[in-house]
Structure formats: C-alpha cells, structure tokens
mmCIF file of C-alpha atoms in Angstrom:
data_model
loop_
_atom_site.group_PDB
_atom_site.id
_atom_site.type_symbol
_atom_site.label_atom_id
_atom_site.label_comp_id
_atom_site.label_asym_id
_atom_site.label_seq_id
_atom_site.Cartn_x
_atom_site.Cartn_y
_atom_site.Cartn_z
ATOM 1 C CA MET A 1 -11.536 10.393 -12.185
ATOM 2 C CA ALA A 2 -14.907 10.585 -13.886
ATOM 3 C CA ARG A 3 -18.204 10.518 -11.810
ATOM 4 C CA THR A 4 -21.840 10.327 -12.911
ATOM 5 C CA ASN A 5 -25.229 9.382 -11.572
ATOM 6 C CA THR A 6 -26.885 6.290 -13.000
ATOM 7 C CA VAL A 7 -30.344 4.677 -13.044
ATOM 8 C CA GLU A 8 -31.079 2.269 -10.309
ATOM 9 C CA ASN A 9 -30.185 -1.460 -10.747
ATOM 10 C CA LEU A 10 -27.996 -0.655 -13.641
ATOM 11 C CA THR A 11 -27.251 -3.533 -15.785
ATOM 12 C CA LYS A 12 -25.440 -1.927 -18.924
ATOM 13 C CA LEU A 13 -23.352 1.191 -19.329
ATOM 14 C CA GLU A 14 -22.404 2.575 -22.702
ATOM 15 C CA MET A 15 -20.638 5.739 -24.101
ATOM 16 C CA GLU A 16 -21.806 7.179 -27.336
ATOM 17 C CA SER A 17 -20.355 9.830 -29.716
ATOM 18 C CA ASN A 18 -21.597 10.582 -33.213
ATOM 19 C CA GLY A 19 -23.468 7.392 -33.470
ATOM 20 C CA THR A 20 -20.344 5.204 -32.221
ATOM 21 C CA LYS A 21 -20.927 3.283 -29.013
ATOM 22 C CA VAL A 22 -18.757 1.364 -26.660
ATOM 23 C CA GLU A 23 -19.868 -0.667 -23.612
ATOM 24 C CA ILE A 24 -18.153 0.181 -20.461
ATOM 25 C CA PRO A 25 -17.608 -2.678 -17.901
ATOM 26 C CA PHE A 26 -18.251 -2.036 -14.375
ATOM 27 C CA LYS A 27 -18.222 -3.607 -10.866
ATOM 28 C CA MET A 28 -20.558 -2.959 -8.039
ATOM 29 C CA ALA A 29 -19.254 -1.528 -4.765
ATOM 30 C CA ARG A 30 -18.979 -3.697 -1.735
ATOM 31 C CA TYR A 31 -21.850 -3.602 0.623
ATOM 32 C CA LYS A 32 -20.103 -5.820 3.290
ATOM 33 C CA ALA A 33 -16.610 -5.405 4.558
ATOM 34 C CA PRO A 34 -14.475 -8.093 6.390
ATOM 35 C CA LYS A 35 -13.846 -5.601 9.171
ATOM 36 C CA PRO A 36 -15.279 -2.192 10.134
ATOM 37 C CA VAL A 37 -11.832 -0.638 9.559
ATOM 38 C CA ILE A 38 -10.001 -1.039 6.119
ATOM 39 C CA ILE A 39 -6.436 -0.091 5.553
ATOM 40 C CA CYS A 40 -5.782 0.750 1.839
ATOM 41 C CA ILE A 41 -2.051 -0.071 0.982
ATOM 42 C CA SER A 42 -0.580 1.662 -1.917
ATOM 43 C CA PRO A 43 0.548 -0.365 -4.996
ATOM 44 C CA GLN A 44 3.659 -2.531 -4.356
ATOM 45 C CA PHE A 45 6.325 -3.172 -7.120
ATOM 46 C CA VAL A 46 9.361 -5.429 -7.045
ATOM 47 C CA ALA A 47 8.196 -6.052 -3.410
ATOM 48 C CA GLU A 48 10.626 -8.029 -1.353
ATOM 49 C CA GLN A 49 10.581 -6.706 2.234
ATOM 50 C CA TRP A 50 8.351 -9.380 3.673
ATOM 51 C CA GLN A 51 9.422 -8.428 7.268
ATOM 52 C CA ILE A 52 7.692 -5.091 6.919
ATOM 53 C CA PHE A 53 4.613 -6.789 5.681
ATOM 54 C CA MET A 54 4.647 -9.103 8.618
ATOM 55 C CA MET A 55 4.752 -6.233 10.986
ATOM 56 C CA GLN A 56 1.955 -4.353 9.107
ATOM 57 C CA ILE A 57 -0.296 -7.294 8.731
ATOM 58 C CA HIS A 58 -0.158 -8.636 12.284
ATOM 59 C CA VAL A 59 -0.507 -5.115 13.931
ATOM 60 C CA ALA A 60 -3.588 -4.468 11.566
ATOM 61 C CA HIS A 61 -5.093 -7.722 12.560
ATOM 62 C CA ARG A 62 -4.451 -7.189 16.242
ATOM 63 C CA PHE A 63 -6.350 -3.875 16.241
ATOM 64 C CA GLY A 64 -9.257 -4.994 14.150
ATOM 65 C CA ALA A 65 -8.435 -3.795 10.467
ATOM 66 C CA HIS A 66 -8.456 -5.628 7.213
ATOM 67 C CA LEU A 67 -5.693 -4.812 4.630
ATOM 68 C CA HIS A 68 -6.694 -4.180 0.999
ATOM 69 C CA LEU A 69 -3.450 -4.243 -0.783
ATOM 70 C CA TYR A 70 -2.565 -3.436 -4.468
ATOM 71 C CA LEU A 71 0.146 -5.409 -6.314
ATOM 72 C CA ILE A 72 2.013 -4.626 -9.425
ATOM 73 C CA SER A 73 4.976 -6.984 -8.960
ATOM 74 C CA ILE A 74 6.442 -8.971 -6.108
ATOM 75 C CA LEU A 75 8.950 -11.757 -5.475
ATOM 76 C CA GLU A 76 7.280 -15.119 -5.915
ATOM 77 C CA SER A 77 8.058 -16.418 -2.436
ATOM 78 C CA TYR A 78 6.737 -13.222 -0.954
ATOM 79 C CA PHE A 79 3.561 -13.389 -3.066
ATOM 80 C CA ASP A 80 3.014 -16.997 -1.666
ATOM 81 C CA LEU A 81 3.331 -15.858 1.839
ATOM 82 C CA MET A 82 0.736 -13.007 1.172
ATOM 83 C CA LYS A 83 -1.679 -15.585 -0.338
ATOM 84 C CA GLU A 84 -1.487 -17.630 2.904
ATOM 85 C CA TYR A 85 -2.444 -14.606 4.770
ATOM 86 C CA GLU A 86 -5.323 -13.891 2.317
ATOM 87 C CA LYS A 87 -6.557 -17.440 3.002
ATOM 88 C CA GLN A 88 -6.466 -16.682 6.619
ATOM 89 C CA GLY A 89 -8.804 -13.652 6.022
ATOM 90 C CA TYR A 90 -6.232 -11.037 6.996
ATOM 91 C CA LEU A 91 -6.101 -9.081 3.761
ATOM 92 C CA THR A 92 -7.491 -8.835 0.130
ATOM 93 C CA ILE A 93 -4.922 -8.758 -2.653
ATOM 94 C CA ASP A 94 -5.831 -6.663 -5.621
ATOM 95 C CA PHE A 95 -4.415 -6.040 -9.144
ATOM 96 C CA TRP A 96 -2.836 -2.841 -9.950
ATOM 97 C CA LEU A 97 -2.201 -2.723 -13.684
ATOM 98 C CA LYS A 98 0.171 -0.829 -16.037
ATOM 99 C CA ILE A 99 -1.416 1.484 -18.561
ATOM 100 C CA LYS A 100 -1.297 -0.378 -21.930
ATOM 101 C CA PHE A 101 -3.333 0.057 -25.055
ATOM 102 C CA ALA A 102 -4.308 -2.814 -27.458
ATOM 103 C CA ASP A 103 -4.564 -0.090 -30.126
ATOM 104 C CA PRO A 104 -2.630 3.108 -29.152
ATOM 105 C CA LYS A 105 -2.851 4.696 -32.654
ATOM 106 C CA SER A 106 0.741 5.878 -31.937
ATOM 107 C CA PRO A 107 4.112 4.002 -31.567
ATOM 108 C CA TYR A 108 5.389 6.840 -29.552
ATOM 109 C CA PHE A 109 2.701 6.926 -26.802
ATOM 110 C CA GLU A 110 3.836 5.825 -23.393
ATOM 111 C CA PRO A 111 1.645 7.128 -20.684
ATOM 112 C CA ASN A 112 3.349 5.296 -17.678
ATOM 113 C CA VAL A 113 6.258 7.700 -17.531
ATOM 114 C CA ASN A 114 3.544 10.451 -16.794
ATOM 115 C CA THR A 115 2.001 8.650 -13.898
ATOM 116 C CA GLU A 116 2.707 9.897 -10.398
ATOM 117 C CA LEU A 117 4.121 7.281 -8.122
ATOM 118 C CA ARG A 118 2.559 4.351 -10.183
ATOM 119 C CA ASN A 119 -0.912 6.079 -10.135
ATOM 120 C CA GLN A 120 -0.999 5.631 -6.252
ATOM 121 C CA ILE A 121 -3.878 8.196 -5.991
ATOM 122 C CA GLY A 122 -5.925 6.042 -8.343
ATOM 123 C CA ALA A 123 -5.459 3.017 -6.138
ATOM 124 C CA GLN A 124 -6.500 4.890 -3.127
ATOM 125 C CA MET A 125 -9.542 6.209 -4.788
ATOM 126 C CA ASP A 126 -10.476 2.700 -6.087
ATOM 127 C CA CYS A 127 -10.171 1.431 -2.431
ATOM 128 C CA LEU A 128 -12.181 4.174 -1.100
ATOM 129 C CA LEU A 129 -15.048 3.571 -3.613
ATOM 130 C CA GLN A 130 -14.990 -0.111 -3.127
ATOM 131 C CA TYR A 131 -15.536 0.154 0.539
ATOM 132 C CA LYS A 132 -17.399 3.485 0.706
ATOM 133 C CA GLU A 133 -20.670 1.890 1.685
ATOM 134 C CA ALA A 134 -19.322 -0.956 3.631
ATOM 135 C CA ALA A 135 -16.553 0.260 5.972
ATOM 136 C CA GLU A 136 -17.042 2.519 8.989
ATOM 137 C CA TYR A 137 -13.363 3.862 8.689
ATOM 138 C CA ILE A 138 -10.711 3.760 5.892
ATOM 139 C CA ALA A 139 -7.034 4.494 6.161
ATOM 140 C CA PHE A 140 -4.725 5.355 3.326
ATOM 141 C CA PHE A 141 -1.212 3.978 4.252
ATOM 142 C CA ASP A 142 1.821 2.737 2.579
ATOM 143 C CA MET A 143 3.126 -0.811 3.561
ATOM 144 C CA ASP A 144 5.692 0.867 5.907
ATOM 145 C CA ASP A 145 3.160 2.988 7.726
ATOM 146 C CA VAL A 146 2.286 1.210 10.943
ATOM 147 C CA LEU A 147 -0.135 2.738 13.408
ATOM 148 C CA PHE A 148 -0.315 1.571 17.157
ATOM 149 C CA PRO A 149 -3.582 2.876 18.750
ATOM 150 C CA LYS A 150 -2.726 4.914 21.943
ATOM 151 C CA ASN A 151 -5.918 5.132 23.975
ATOM 152 C CA TYR A 152 -8.151 2.174 23.054
ATOM 153 C CA PRO A 153 -7.596 -1.522 22.255
ATOM 154 C CA THR A 154 -8.898 -1.361 18.680
ATOM 155 C CA TYR A 155 -8.793 1.050 15.785
ATOM 156 C CA LEU A 156 -12.556 1.208 15.686
ATOM 157 C CA GLU A 157 -12.706 2.499 19.311
ATOM 158 C CA GLU A 158 -9.821 4.815 18.721
ATOM 159 C CA PHE A 159 -11.330 6.392 15.566
ATOM 160 C CA THR A 160 -14.779 6.525 17.020
ATOM 161 C CA ALA A 161 -13.501 8.433 20.065
ATOM 162 C CA GLU A 162 -11.723 10.997 17.727
ATOM 163 C CA TRP A 163 -14.911 11.730 15.850
ATOM 164 C CA THR A 164 -16.909 11.793 19.180
ATOM 165 C CA LEU A 165 -14.542 14.550 20.359
ATOM 166 C CA LYS A 166 -14.713 16.375 16.993
ATOM 167 C CA PRO A 167 -17.841 15.325 15.244
ATOM 168 C CA ASN A 168 -17.322 17.818 12.475
ATOM 169 C CA ALA A 169 -13.836 16.545 11.547
ATOM 170 C CA THR A 170 -13.385 15.752 7.761
ATOM 171 C CA SER A 171 -10.638 13.316 8.623
ATOM 172 C CA VAL A 172 -8.065 12.302 11.255
ATOM 173 C CA ALA A 173 -4.492 12.913 10.245
ATOM 174 C CA TYR A 174 -1.521 11.037 11.891
ATOM 175 C CA GLY A 175 1.927 12.412 11.311
ATOM 176 C CA ARG A 176 4.587 9.873 10.455
ATOM 177 C CA ARG A 177 7.917 9.575 12.297
ATOM 178 C CA GLU A 178 10.881 7.810 10.924
ATOM 179 C CA HIS A 179 11.861 4.511 12.649
ATOM 180 C CA GLU A 180 14.292 1.820 12.074
ATOM 181 C CA PHE A 181 14.577 -1.710 13.340
ATOM 182 C CA ILE A 182 16.863 -4.818 12.912
ATOM 183 C CA LYS A 183 14.991 -7.127 10.503
ATOM 184 C CA ALA A 184 15.215 -11.002 10.791
ATOM 185 C CA GLU A 185 16.770 -12.886 7.910
ATOM 186 C CA THR A 186 14.469 -15.853 8.147
ATOM 187 C CA LEU A 187 10.762 -16.395 9.114
ATOM 188 C CA ALA A 188 12.063 -18.935 11.690
ATOM 189 C CA GLU A 189 13.887 -16.201 13.673
ATOM 190 C CA TYR A 190 11.295 -13.572 13.205
ATOM 191 C CA SER A 191 10.336 -12.175 16.560
ATOM 192 C CA PHE A 192 8.029 -9.294 17.268
ATOM 193 C CA ASN A 193 9.356 -8.893 20.718
ATOM 194 C CA GLU A 194 12.881 -8.549 19.307
ATOM 195 C CA LEU A 195 11.661 -6.211 16.506
ATOM 196 C CA ILE A 196 10.027 -3.855 18.958
ATOM 197 C CA ALA A 197 13.133 -4.049 21.285
ATOM 198 C CA SER A 198 15.272 -2.872 18.408
ATOM 199 C CA LEU A 199 12.937 -0.045 17.160
ATOM 200 C CA LYS A 200 14.357 3.390 17.383
ATOM 201 C CA SER A 201 12.571 6.789 16.773
ATOM 202 C CA ALA A 202 13.911 9.829 14.934
ATOM 203 C CA LYS A 203 12.917 13.321 15.788
ATOM 204 C CA GLY A 204 10.612 15.353 13.500
ATOM 205 C CA VAL A 205 7.430 14.464 11.861
ATOM 206 C CA LYS A 206 6.837 13.835 8.140
ATOM 207 C CA THR A 207 3.698 14.551 6.053
ATOM 208 C CA ALA A 208 0.622 12.816 7.641
ATOM 209 C CA LYS A 209 -1.584 9.929 6.415
ATOM 210 C CA LEU A 210 -5.258 10.011 6.777
ATOM 211 C CA VAL A 211 -8.129 8.122 8.327
ATOM 212 C CA VAL A 212 -11.543 8.975 6.851
ATOM 213 C CA LYS A 213 -15.189 8.330 7.376
ATOM 214 C CA PRO A 214 -15.961 7.109 3.777
ATOM 215 C CA GLU A 215 -19.399 8.633 3.609
ATOM 216 C CA LEU A 216 -17.769 12.109 3.816
ATOM 217 C CA HIS A 217 -15.433 11.508 0.823
ATOM 218 C CA ASN A 218 -15.726 10.633 -2.916
ATOM 219 C CA THR A 219 -12.055 11.293 -3.758
ATOM 220 C CA THR A 220 -8.747 11.363 -2.076
ATOM 221 C CA GLY A 221 -5.186 12.531 -2.750
ATOM 222 C CA LEU A 222 -1.689 11.329 -2.189
ATOM 223 C CA HIS A 223 -1.678 12.591 1.466
ATOM 224 C CA PHE A 224 -4.749 14.718 1.798
ATOM 225 C CA SER A 225 -7.974 15.215 -0.299
ATOM 226 C CA LEU A 226 -8.042 18.452 -2.224
ATOM 227 C CA HIS A 227 -11.787 18.559 -1.767
ATOM 228 C CA GLU A 228 -11.513 18.573 2.064
ATOM 229 C CA ASP A 229 -11.624 21.651 4.272
ATOM 230 C CA TYR A 230 -8.313 21.409 5.896
ATOM 231 C CA ARG A 231 -9.507 23.575 8.687
ATOM 232 C CA LEU A 232 -11.740 20.712 9.806
ATOM 233 C CA ARG A 233 -9.012 18.096 9.701
ATOM 234 C CA ASN A 234 -8.154 16.549 13.148
ATOM 235 C CA ASN A 235 -4.420 16.672 13.181
ATOM 236 C CA LYS A 236 -3.032 14.420 15.747
ATOM 237 C CA THR A 237 0.195 15.090 17.625
ATOM 238 C CA SER A 238 0.198 11.507 19.286
ATOM 239 C CA PRO A 239 0.365 8.812 18.414
ATOM 240 C CA HIS A 240 2.500 8.961 15.310
ATOM 241 C CA ILE A 241 2.605 6.492 12.455
ATOM 242 C CA VAL A 242 5.774 4.357 12.859
ATOM 243 C CA HIS A 243 7.351 4.756 9.406
ATOM 244 C CA VAL A 244 9.711 1.930 8.889
ATOM 245 C CA GLN A 245 10.970 2.631 5.334
ATOM 246 C CA ARG A 246 14.438 1.446 5.951
ATOM 247 C CA PRO A 247 14.922 -1.406 8.357
ATOM 248 C CA VAL A 248 18.457 -2.486 9.143
ATOM 249 C CA GLN A 249 19.816 -5.735 7.733
ATOM 250 C CA LYS A 250 21.951 -7.807 9.901
ATOM 251 C CA HIS A 251 24.424 -8.776 7.283
ATOM 252 C CA GLY A 252 23.615 -6.731 4.336
ATOM 253 C CA SER A 253 25.382 -3.543 3.217
ATOM 254 C CA ASN A 254 22.684 -1.181 4.473
ATOM 255 C CA GLU A 255 23.877 1.399 1.861
ATOM 256 C CA VAL A 256 20.581 3.132 2.016
ATOM 257 C CA LYS A 257 21.105 3.985 5.585
ATOM 258 C CA LYS A 258 24.285 5.722 4.590
ATOM 259 C CA LEU A 259 22.628 7.618 1.723
ATOM 260 C CA TRP A 260 19.707 9.041 3.776
ATOM 261 C CA LYS A 261 20.869 9.566 7.308
ATOM 262 C CA PHE A 262 18.728 10.058 10.376
ATOM 263 C CA ALA A 263 19.597 10.495 14.083
ATOM 264 C CA PHE A 264 17.704 7.743 15.730
ATOM 265 C CA GLY A 265 17.197 7.538 19.584
ATOM 266 C CA PRO A 266 15.087 5.558 21.915
ATOM 267 C CA LEU A 267 11.639 4.437 20.906
ATOM 268 C CA ASP A 268 9.242 7.246 21.618
ATOM 269 C CA GLU A 269 5.811 5.600 20.825
ATOM 270 C CA LYS A 270 3.477 3.764 23.100
ATOM 271 C CA ILE A 271 3.148 0.102 22.413
ATOM 272 C CA ARG A 272 1.512 -2.088 25.051
ATOM 273 C CA LYS A 273 3.217 -5.267 26.252
ATOM 274 C CA GLU A 274 -0.030 -7.295 26.013
ATOM 275 C CA ASP A 275 -0.309 -6.209 22.341
ATOM 276 C CA ILE A 276 3.303 -7.242 21.598
ATOM 277 C CA ASP A 277 2.711 -10.598 23.256
ATOM 278 C CA ALA A 278 -0.623 -11.262 21.535
ATOM 279 C CA ILE A 279 0.998 -10.354 18.060
ATOM 280 C CA GLU A 280 3.982 -12.702 18.793
ATOM 281 C CA GLU A 281 1.605 -15.436 19.572
ATOM 282 C CA ASP A 282 -0.337 -14.742 16.297
ATOM 283 C CA ILE A 283 2.921 -14.766 14.255
ATOM 284 C CA GLN A 284 3.775 -18.189 15.841
ATOM 285 C CA ARG A 285 0.343 -19.664 14.906
ATOM 286 C CA ILE A 286 0.887 -18.547 11.304
ATOM 287 C CA ARG A 287 4.514 -19.790 11.164
ATOM 288 C CA ASN A 288 3.413 -23.262 12.264
ATOM 289 C CA LEU A 289 1.143 -23.781 9.413
ATOM 290 C CA SER A 290 2.798 -26.408 7.146
ATOM 291 C CA SER A 291 2.031 -24.359 4.002
ATOM 292 C CA VAL A 292 3.954 -21.402 5.543
ATOM 293 C CA ALA A 293 6.865 -23.456 6.666
ATOM 294 C CA GLU A 294 7.529 -24.557 3.080
ATOM 295 C CA ILE A 295 7.270 -20.867 1.866
ATOM 296 C CA ALA A 296 9.654 -19.614 4.669
ATOM 297 C CA GLU A 297 12.462 -21.506 3.137
ATOM 298 C CA ARG A 298 12.291 -19.546 -0.050
ATOM 299 C CA LEU A 299 11.964 -15.885 1.364
ATOM 300 C CA PRO A 300 14.695 -13.679 0.539
ATOM 301 C CA LYS A 301 17.227 -13.028 3.400
ATOM 302 C CA GLU A 302 18.745 -9.755 1.930
ATOM 303 C CA ASP A 303 17.505 -6.769 -0.056
ATOM 304 C CA PHE A 304 18.209 -6.543 -3.793
ATOM 305 C CA TYR A 305 15.560 -4.338 -5.366
ATOM 306 C CA PHE A 306 15.018 -1.942 -2.397
ATOM 307 C CA PRO A 307 18.427 -0.070 -2.487
ATOM 308 C CA ILE A 308 18.164 0.060 -6.345
ATOM 309 C CA VAL A 309 14.763 1.740 -6.341
ATOM 310 C CA PHE A 310 15.664 4.054 -3.415
ATOM 311 C CA LYS A 311 18.854 5.382 -5.093
ATOM 312 C CA CYS A 312 16.807 5.913 -8.169
ATOM 313 C CA TYR A 313 14.118 7.743 -6.270
ATOM 314 C CA LEU A 314 16.955 9.931 -4.613
ATOM 315 C CA SER A 315 18.326 11.020 -7.961
ATOM 316 C CA GLN A 316 14.888 11.550 -9.569
ATOM 317 C CA PHE A 317 13.016 13.442 -6.907
ATOM 318 C CA TYR A 318 13.811 12.811 -3.168
ATOM 319 C CA ARG A 319 16.536 15.401 -3.257
ATOM 320 C CA ARG A 320 15.149 17.739 -5.936
ATOM 321 C CA PRO A 321 13.649 20.957 -4.685
ATOM 322 C CA VAL A 322 11.780 21.313 -8.107
ATOM 323 C CA LEU A 323 10.524 18.367 -9.972
ATOM 324 C CA THR A 324 11.066 18.409 -13.711
ATOM 325 C CA GLU A 325 9.437 15.104 -14.403
ATOM 326 C CA CYS A 326 6.757 12.871 -13.092
ATOM 327 C CA PRO A 327 8.092 10.915 -9.931
ATOM 328 C CA ASN A 328 7.908 7.279 -10.600
ATOM 329 C CA ALA A 329 10.208 4.183 -11.182
ATOM 330 C CA GLU A 330 9.581 3.939 -14.930
ATOM 331 C CA ARG A 331 13.123 5.370 -15.682
ATOM 332 C CA CYS A 332 14.831 3.136 -13.048
ATOM 333 C CA PHE A 333 17.030 0.282 -14.306
ATOM 334 C CA LEU A 334 15.761 -2.920 -12.553
ATOM 335 C CA PRO A 335 18.143 -5.743 -13.395
ATOM 336 C CA GLN A 336 16.640 -9.223 -13.620
ATOM 337 C CA LYS A 337 18.214 -12.081 -11.543
ATOM 338 C CA GLU A 338 17.878 -15.766 -12.370
ATOM 339 C CA ASN A 339 17.201 -16.660 -8.721
ATOM 340 C CA LEU A 340 14.719 -13.755 -8.067
ATOM 341 C CA LYS A 341 11.495 -14.474 -9.940
ATOM 342 C CA CYS A 342 8.555 -12.018 -9.678
ATOM 343 C CA ILE A 343 4.712 -12.359 -10.004
ATOM 344 C CA HIS A 344 3.385 -9.414 -12.045
ATOM 345 C CA SER A 345 -0.031 -8.112 -12.524
ATOM 346 C CA ASP A 346 -1.494 -8.504 -16.036
ATOM 347 C CA ALA A 347 -4.847 -8.500 -17.948
ATOM 348 C CA ASN A 348 -6.407 -8.592 -21.362
ATOM 349 C CA TYR A 349 -6.183 -5.169 -22.749
ATOM 350 C CA ILE A 350 -8.898 -3.945 -25.036
ATOM 351 C CA SER A 351 -9.304 -0.782 -27.110
ATOM 352 C CA GLY A 352 -12.813 0.445 -27.998
ATOM 353 C CA PRO A 353 -13.640 1.980 -31.422
ATOM 354 C CA SER A 354 -11.952 5.318 -32.216
ATOM 355 C CA MET A 355 -14.110 8.035 -30.989
ATOM 356 C CA SER A 356 -14.079 11.769 -30.475
ATOM 357 C CA PRO A 357 -13.228 13.383 -28.099
ATOM 358 C CA PHE A 358 -12.656 10.223 -26.050
ATOM 359 C CA THR A 359 -11.707 6.614 -27.062
ATOM 360 C CA TYR A 360 -12.270 4.148 -24.315
ATOM 361 C CA HIS A 361 -9.480 1.639 -23.450
ATOM 362 C CA PHE A 362 -10.060 -0.973 -20.668
ATOM 363 C CA THR A 363 -9.067 -4.336 -19.365
ATOM 364 C CA ASN A 364 -10.777 -7.517 -18.226
ATOM 365 C CA ASN A 365 -9.745 -10.802 -16.826
ATOM 366 C CA SER A 366 -6.904 -9.631 -14.630
ATOM 367 C CA PHE A 367 -4.457 -12.387 -13.684
ATOM 368 C CA TRP A 368 -1.030 -13.069 -12.150
ATOM 369 C CA SER A 369 1.791 -13.644 -14.640
ATOM 370 C CA LYS A 370 5.133 -15.298 -14.104
ATOM 371 C CA ASP A 371 6.387 -14.216 -17.565
ATOM 372 C CA ILE A 372 6.822 -10.376 -17.358
ATOM 373 C CA GLY A 373 9.760 -10.128 -14.782
ATOM 374 C CA CYS A 374 10.546 -7.794 -11.888
ATOM 375 C CA TYR A 375 9.479 -4.477 -13.147
ATOM 376 C CA GLN A 376 7.304 -1.704 -12.135
#
C-alpha cells in the first residue's frame, strides 16, 4: 500500500523515472454513504452459500448497515440474487480482480500464489479508504460473521455507546463464536424463525473482527491493524459475532462437519424476538418480488464447492502449526460442472512502460465475465 499527499483538486497523476512517465488512473473517495455504518465483506470466490448471505444481508439491513461486498467468482443464480438486493439498496457489489499483467516480462511470473487469502487485506483497505470520509463506522467481516447488537436497536447506537464509554478506543473488537444452523434448500422454505430456532453455539471464542471509526485509521489488517495501539482496543466479551461457517445441510453429506468437529450446545447469544419477526417479514417482502421468484428456482440446493475448498484449506494451512506457503486457494483443484456456471470478475489489464525501480501495471473497465469459469 503506497500513500502520498497530492495537490488539491487533483486532475492528473503520473509516475516518472529517468524521463519515462506513466499516468496512474485514480478514483475519488466517497463523500456520501448509503448508511452511517458500512460492513466490508471480504472477497468471495466460487460463492454458493446463498443461505448465509440471506442471513447476513437481512441482519445488516435490520440494524442499519450497508454491505460493501467484493466478488471474485460466484454461481450465476446466486449472483442474480445479489443483484436484486443491490437494486433494493441493501448492498454494493464491487469487483475483486486477480493479479494479471499484460506484459509480465517473464513467462514464469505468477504472483497470485503469493497472495494471502486472495489479498483480503487489500480489499479491506480499499473499503476503508472508499468510505473513510463518508461513514461513521466501518466493520470488517467475512460473509459468515453475523453480529446482533445487544443493548441498542441499531448498530449506530450500539457502536456510539461503546465510544461514549471509551472515547479513546482505537476500535471495538468482537470475538467470534462458532455456530451452526440447519439451512433451507430452497428460497421458498427459507425461514428466519426456523434458522434461529436451529442455531447452536459452541464454547470458546475465535480471533475477533473489528469495528472502527474510519477517521482513526488509514490501514487495516486481516483481523487487527498493525498500526493500532492494541492497549486502546475495546475488546468485547459480549455479544459475540455469530460465526456460521459450516451450516448443516438437510440432505447433503455434511462431510465438513465430520472433518472439523465442534461440540455445539444451546444458543448462547441474545437475539430479540421483535428483530427476528421483522427480519422474517423483510425476507417475505423480497421473496414476493417477481424477479426474485424466478431466480429462486435456479439457486443451488446442496453444497458443491464449499467442501472442496474447505478440505483444501485444511490440508494447506488450517491444521498446520507452521505455514510453509502463502495461504490461498490457488493450489486447490476446483472441478468445473456443466450445470454450475460462475460469474467471474475481469477487466482490461494494462502494463505501463518498463521503468526502474517500478513498472506500473493496472486495470480499467472492470466487468463480469461468464467465460472464465468457477475459479479463485
């Protein structure tokens, strides 16, 4: 991540070395946000678990947040569902691109195998800087990190109260607790009441995720910012983020549940009945849209890619005490199926003139492609 100060009302930015110049395209930060609270969702690839998305998007909407979500690749029907929510103003879908070079200068240069978790930190920093001057609070979550505010009816009030109690806090850290629920196979049978009724909690707390005041931060990390004084972090012991990485299929093999075992007990988080009912009503409203009804018939009923990726992650780094290579899915074998088509992010890739010590490679005109396949 490179930072620099510029002149006011910048119209053109160039990099120069030994008389050679290249123009660097840029975009302006946002000065208005759809909601005062933005939840930045890490890049999704071969995404198929629309049931978790439904939980996340409706919970966020209920408590006054807007999702900014990065996509690498996603099943086409699931993408169509997301686009309907974008039309409704619930989220913003953004491109997250592979690192490619129009002119790499070497046939052996492949940088993607050396990106940590599909360059997730880069996406989080992009989201932070997009909304830095527009949002009051920014949360950095994965799709399966769902937060129910405990003391107030909205995230805005909940987070404001935390900073009122600890005005010098650099961030609020919410620990994650593993949960499982039984997921519906179709949108027609998707019930938030039933989802919550089936929700079970595990003991123990995983590494936290952060909520920040954006004016306090210029960078972030995977879980925490390395430029933050951890002694000033407000570590919450309650509520926990409901982490729903591995929901249970009604009729699938659930092999991931066997590979990575947790002892689940009764739900141990506070979720208000009026919120459950309001979310249920909101789901019903979306489901009744004619455009959504058509998409619902095409949504996958069972997992295909999730157990493949999870098993690959287990072998690569989940169970390794010491990492010997960068953790990502570049080395995972992702089979292609005729009946499972993906939308993949793409762009025009451009290489600037060869310069020393830096050659600038960039993209423009990002678009969604149906021709790449289901890959990271």
